[in-house]
PDB file of C-alpha atoms in Angstrom:
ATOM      1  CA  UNK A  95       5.602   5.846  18.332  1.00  0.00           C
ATOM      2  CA  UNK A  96       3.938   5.683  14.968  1.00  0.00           C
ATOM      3  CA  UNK A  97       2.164   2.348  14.168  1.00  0.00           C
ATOM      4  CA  UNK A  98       0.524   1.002  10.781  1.00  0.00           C
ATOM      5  CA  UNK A  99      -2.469  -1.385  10.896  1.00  0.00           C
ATOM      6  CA  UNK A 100      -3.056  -2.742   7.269  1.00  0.00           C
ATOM      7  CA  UNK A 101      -6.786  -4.979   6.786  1.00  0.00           C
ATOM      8  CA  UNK A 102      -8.633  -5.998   4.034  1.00  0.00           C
ATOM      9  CA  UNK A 103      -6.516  -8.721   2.258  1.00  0.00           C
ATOM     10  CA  UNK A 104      -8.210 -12.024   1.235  1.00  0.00           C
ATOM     11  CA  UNK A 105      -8.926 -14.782  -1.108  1.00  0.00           C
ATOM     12  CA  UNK A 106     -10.279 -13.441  -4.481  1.00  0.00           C
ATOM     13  CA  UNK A 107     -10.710 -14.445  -7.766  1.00  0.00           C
ATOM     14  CA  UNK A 108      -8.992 -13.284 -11.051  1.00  0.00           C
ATOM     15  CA  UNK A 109     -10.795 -10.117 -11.885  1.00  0.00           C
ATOM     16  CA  UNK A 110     -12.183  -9.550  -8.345  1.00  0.00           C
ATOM     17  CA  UNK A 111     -11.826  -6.396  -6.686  1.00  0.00           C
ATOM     18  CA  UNK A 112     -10.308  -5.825  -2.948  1.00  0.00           C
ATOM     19  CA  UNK A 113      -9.875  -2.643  -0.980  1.00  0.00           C
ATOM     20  CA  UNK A 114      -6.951  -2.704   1.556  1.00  0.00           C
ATOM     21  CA  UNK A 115      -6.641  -0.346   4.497  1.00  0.00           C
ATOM     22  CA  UNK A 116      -4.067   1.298   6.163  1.00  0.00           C
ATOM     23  CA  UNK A 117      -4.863   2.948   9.412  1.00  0.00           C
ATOM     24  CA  UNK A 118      -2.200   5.669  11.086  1.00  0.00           C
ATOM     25  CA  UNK A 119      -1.714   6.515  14.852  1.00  0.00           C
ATOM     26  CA  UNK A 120       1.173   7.928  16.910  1.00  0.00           C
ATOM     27  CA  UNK A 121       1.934  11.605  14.855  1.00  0.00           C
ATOM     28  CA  UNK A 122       0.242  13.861  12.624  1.00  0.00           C
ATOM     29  CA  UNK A 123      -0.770  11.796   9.383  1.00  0.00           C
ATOM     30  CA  UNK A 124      -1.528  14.908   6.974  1.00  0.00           C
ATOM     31  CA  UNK A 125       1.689  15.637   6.092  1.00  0.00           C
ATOM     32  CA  UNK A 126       3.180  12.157   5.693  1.00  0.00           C
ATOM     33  CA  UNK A 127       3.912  10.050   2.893  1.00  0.00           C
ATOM     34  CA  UNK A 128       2.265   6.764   2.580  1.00  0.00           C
ATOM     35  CA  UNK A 129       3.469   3.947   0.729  1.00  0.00           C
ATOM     36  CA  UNK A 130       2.120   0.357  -0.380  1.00  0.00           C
ATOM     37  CA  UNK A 131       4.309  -1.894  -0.919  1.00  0.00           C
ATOM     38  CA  UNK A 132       4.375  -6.165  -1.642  1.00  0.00           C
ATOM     39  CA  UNK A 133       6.534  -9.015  -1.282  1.00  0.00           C
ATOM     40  CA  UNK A 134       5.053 -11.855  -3.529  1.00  0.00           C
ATOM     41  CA  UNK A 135       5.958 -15.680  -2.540  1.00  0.00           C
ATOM     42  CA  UNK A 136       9.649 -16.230  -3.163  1.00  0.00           C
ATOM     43  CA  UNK A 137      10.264 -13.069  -4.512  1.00  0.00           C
ATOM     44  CA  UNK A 138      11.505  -9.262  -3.414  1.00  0.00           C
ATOM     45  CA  UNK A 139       9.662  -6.594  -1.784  1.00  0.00           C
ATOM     46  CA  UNK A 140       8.526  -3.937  -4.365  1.00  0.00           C
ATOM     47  CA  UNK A 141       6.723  -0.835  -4.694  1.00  0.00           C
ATOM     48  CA  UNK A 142       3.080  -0.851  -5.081  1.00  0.00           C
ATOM     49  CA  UNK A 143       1.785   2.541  -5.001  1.00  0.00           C
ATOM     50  CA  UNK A 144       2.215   5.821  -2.619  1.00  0.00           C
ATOM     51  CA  UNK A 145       0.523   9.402  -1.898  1.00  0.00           C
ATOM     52  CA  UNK A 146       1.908  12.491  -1.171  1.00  0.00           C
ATOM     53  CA  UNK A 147       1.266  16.131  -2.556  1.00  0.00           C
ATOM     54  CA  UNK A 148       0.216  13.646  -5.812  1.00  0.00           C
ATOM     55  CA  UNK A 149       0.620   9.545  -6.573  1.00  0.00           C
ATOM     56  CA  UNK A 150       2.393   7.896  -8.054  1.00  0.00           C
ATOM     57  CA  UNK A 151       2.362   3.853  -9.204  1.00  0.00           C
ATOM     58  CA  UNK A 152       3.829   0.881 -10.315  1.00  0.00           C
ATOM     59  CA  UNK A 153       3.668   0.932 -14.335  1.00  0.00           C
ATOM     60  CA  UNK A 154       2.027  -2.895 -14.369  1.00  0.00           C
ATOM     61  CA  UNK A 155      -0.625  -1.559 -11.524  1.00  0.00           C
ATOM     62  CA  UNK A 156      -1.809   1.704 -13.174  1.00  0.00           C
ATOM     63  CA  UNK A 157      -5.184   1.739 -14.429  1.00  0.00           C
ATOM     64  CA  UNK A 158      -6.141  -0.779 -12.424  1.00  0.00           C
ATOM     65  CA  UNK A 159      -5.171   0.139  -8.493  1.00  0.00           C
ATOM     66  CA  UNK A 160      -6.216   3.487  -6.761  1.00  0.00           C
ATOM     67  CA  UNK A 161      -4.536   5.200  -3.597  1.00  0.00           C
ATOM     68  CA  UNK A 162      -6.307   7.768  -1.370  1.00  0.00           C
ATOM     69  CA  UNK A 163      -6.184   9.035   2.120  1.00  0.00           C
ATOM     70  CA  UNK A 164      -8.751  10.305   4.383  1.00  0.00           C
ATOM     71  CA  UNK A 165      -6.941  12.465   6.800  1.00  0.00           C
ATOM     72  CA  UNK A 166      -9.885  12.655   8.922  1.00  0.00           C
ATOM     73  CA  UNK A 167      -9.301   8.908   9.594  1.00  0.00           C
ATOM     74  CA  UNK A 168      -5.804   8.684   9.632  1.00  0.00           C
ATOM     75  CA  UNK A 169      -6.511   6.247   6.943  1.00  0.00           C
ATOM     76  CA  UNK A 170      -5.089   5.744   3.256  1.00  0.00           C
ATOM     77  CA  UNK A 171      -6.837   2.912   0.974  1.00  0.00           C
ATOM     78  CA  UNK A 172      -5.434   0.946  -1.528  1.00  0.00           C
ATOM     79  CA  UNK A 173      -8.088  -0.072  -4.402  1.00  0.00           C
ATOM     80  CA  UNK A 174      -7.160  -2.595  -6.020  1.00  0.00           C
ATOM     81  CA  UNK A 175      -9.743  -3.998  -9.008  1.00  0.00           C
ATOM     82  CA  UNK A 176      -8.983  -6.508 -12.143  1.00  0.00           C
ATOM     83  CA  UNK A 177      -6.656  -8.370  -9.382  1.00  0.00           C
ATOM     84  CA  UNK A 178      -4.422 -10.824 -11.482  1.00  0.00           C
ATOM     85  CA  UNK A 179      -2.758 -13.890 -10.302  1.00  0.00           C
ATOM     86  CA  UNK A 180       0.236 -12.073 -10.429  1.00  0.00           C
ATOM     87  CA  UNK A 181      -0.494  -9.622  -7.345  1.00  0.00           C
ATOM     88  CA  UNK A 182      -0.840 -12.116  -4.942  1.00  0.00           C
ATOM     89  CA  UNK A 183       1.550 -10.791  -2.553  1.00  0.00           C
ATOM     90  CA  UNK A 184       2.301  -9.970   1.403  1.00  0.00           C
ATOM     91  CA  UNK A 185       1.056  -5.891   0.904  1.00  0.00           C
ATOM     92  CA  UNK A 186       2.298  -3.543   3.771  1.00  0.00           C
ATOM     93  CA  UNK A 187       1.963   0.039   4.455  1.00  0.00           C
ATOM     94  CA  UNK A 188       5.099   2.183   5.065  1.00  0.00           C
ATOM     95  CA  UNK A 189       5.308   5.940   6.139  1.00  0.00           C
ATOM     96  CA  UNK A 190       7.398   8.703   6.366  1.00  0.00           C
ATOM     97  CA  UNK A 191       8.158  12.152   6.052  1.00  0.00           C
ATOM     98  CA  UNK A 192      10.072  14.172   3.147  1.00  0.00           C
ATOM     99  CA  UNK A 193       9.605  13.955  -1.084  1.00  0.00           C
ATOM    100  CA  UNK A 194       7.484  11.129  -2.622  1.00  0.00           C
ATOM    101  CA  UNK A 195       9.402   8.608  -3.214  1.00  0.00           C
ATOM    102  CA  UNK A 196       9.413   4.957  -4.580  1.00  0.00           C
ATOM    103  CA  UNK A 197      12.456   3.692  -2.418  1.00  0.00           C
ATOM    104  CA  UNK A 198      11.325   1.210   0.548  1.00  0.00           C
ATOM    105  CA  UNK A 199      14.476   2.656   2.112  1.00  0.00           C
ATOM    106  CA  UNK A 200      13.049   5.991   2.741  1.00  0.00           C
ATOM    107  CA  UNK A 201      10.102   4.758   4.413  1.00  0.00           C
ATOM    108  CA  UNK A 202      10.445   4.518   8.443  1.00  0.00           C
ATOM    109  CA  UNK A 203       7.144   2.973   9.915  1.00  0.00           C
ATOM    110  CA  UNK A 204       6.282  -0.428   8.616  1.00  0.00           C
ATOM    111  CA  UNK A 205       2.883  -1.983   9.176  1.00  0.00           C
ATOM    112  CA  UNK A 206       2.398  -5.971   9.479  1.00  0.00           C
ATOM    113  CA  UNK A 207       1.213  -6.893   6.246  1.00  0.00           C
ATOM    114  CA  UNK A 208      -1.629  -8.142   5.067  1.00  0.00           C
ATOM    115  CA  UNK A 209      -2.297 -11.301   2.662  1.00  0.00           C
ATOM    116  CA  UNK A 210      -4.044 -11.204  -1.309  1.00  0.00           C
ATOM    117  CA  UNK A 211      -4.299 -13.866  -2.417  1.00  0.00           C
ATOM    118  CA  UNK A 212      -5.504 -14.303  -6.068  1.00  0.00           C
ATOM    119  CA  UNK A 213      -6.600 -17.425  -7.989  1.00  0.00           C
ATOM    120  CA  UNK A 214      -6.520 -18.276 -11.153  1.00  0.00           C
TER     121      UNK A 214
END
């Protein structure tokens, strides 16, 4: 059974910084794909960010988020700096096996979620 334990959401400011976690137990994480993804109030789930072989992003968070992993931890991180009203959003972690891709659909393992909150 693989399970997904986001942390690190919060209350920042515009501009503020936050670092979100995503930590991986059940199978072997090295080899899967991990995905961030956020549902922001009243709105659809969307694609945030994800790491493979490579990354890839969202065009309106490039520049400004980061992905990693640390295999060693099971762990991938989500930096996430010049936060903007407009990410305020539920942010989960997703993982699965197979090409990078963008799709929530691919993704198998869902964590809870984890709440930014950013104001104005």
């Amino acid at each position: 059974q693989v399970q997904l334990v986001e942390s690190g959401g919060g209350l920042v400011q515009t501009g503020g910084s936050l670092r979100l976690s995503c930590v991986s137990s059940g199978r072997t994480f090295s080899t899967d794909n991990i995905g961030w993804f956020r549902r922001p109030p009243g709105k659809e789930r969307e694609f945030v960010a994800a790491i493979g072989g490579n990354t890839v992003y969202k065009d309106s968070v490039k520049g400004r988020f980061t992905i990693t992993r640390d295999n060693a931890k099971n762990t991938v991180y989500l930096q996430m700096n010049r936060l903007e009203p407009g990410d305020t959003a539920v942010y989960y972690c997703a993982t699965y096996k197979g090409p990078l891709s963008v799709a929530a659909s691919q993704y198998l393992y869902w964590g809870q979620g984890t709440q930014v909150t950013v104001s104005s």
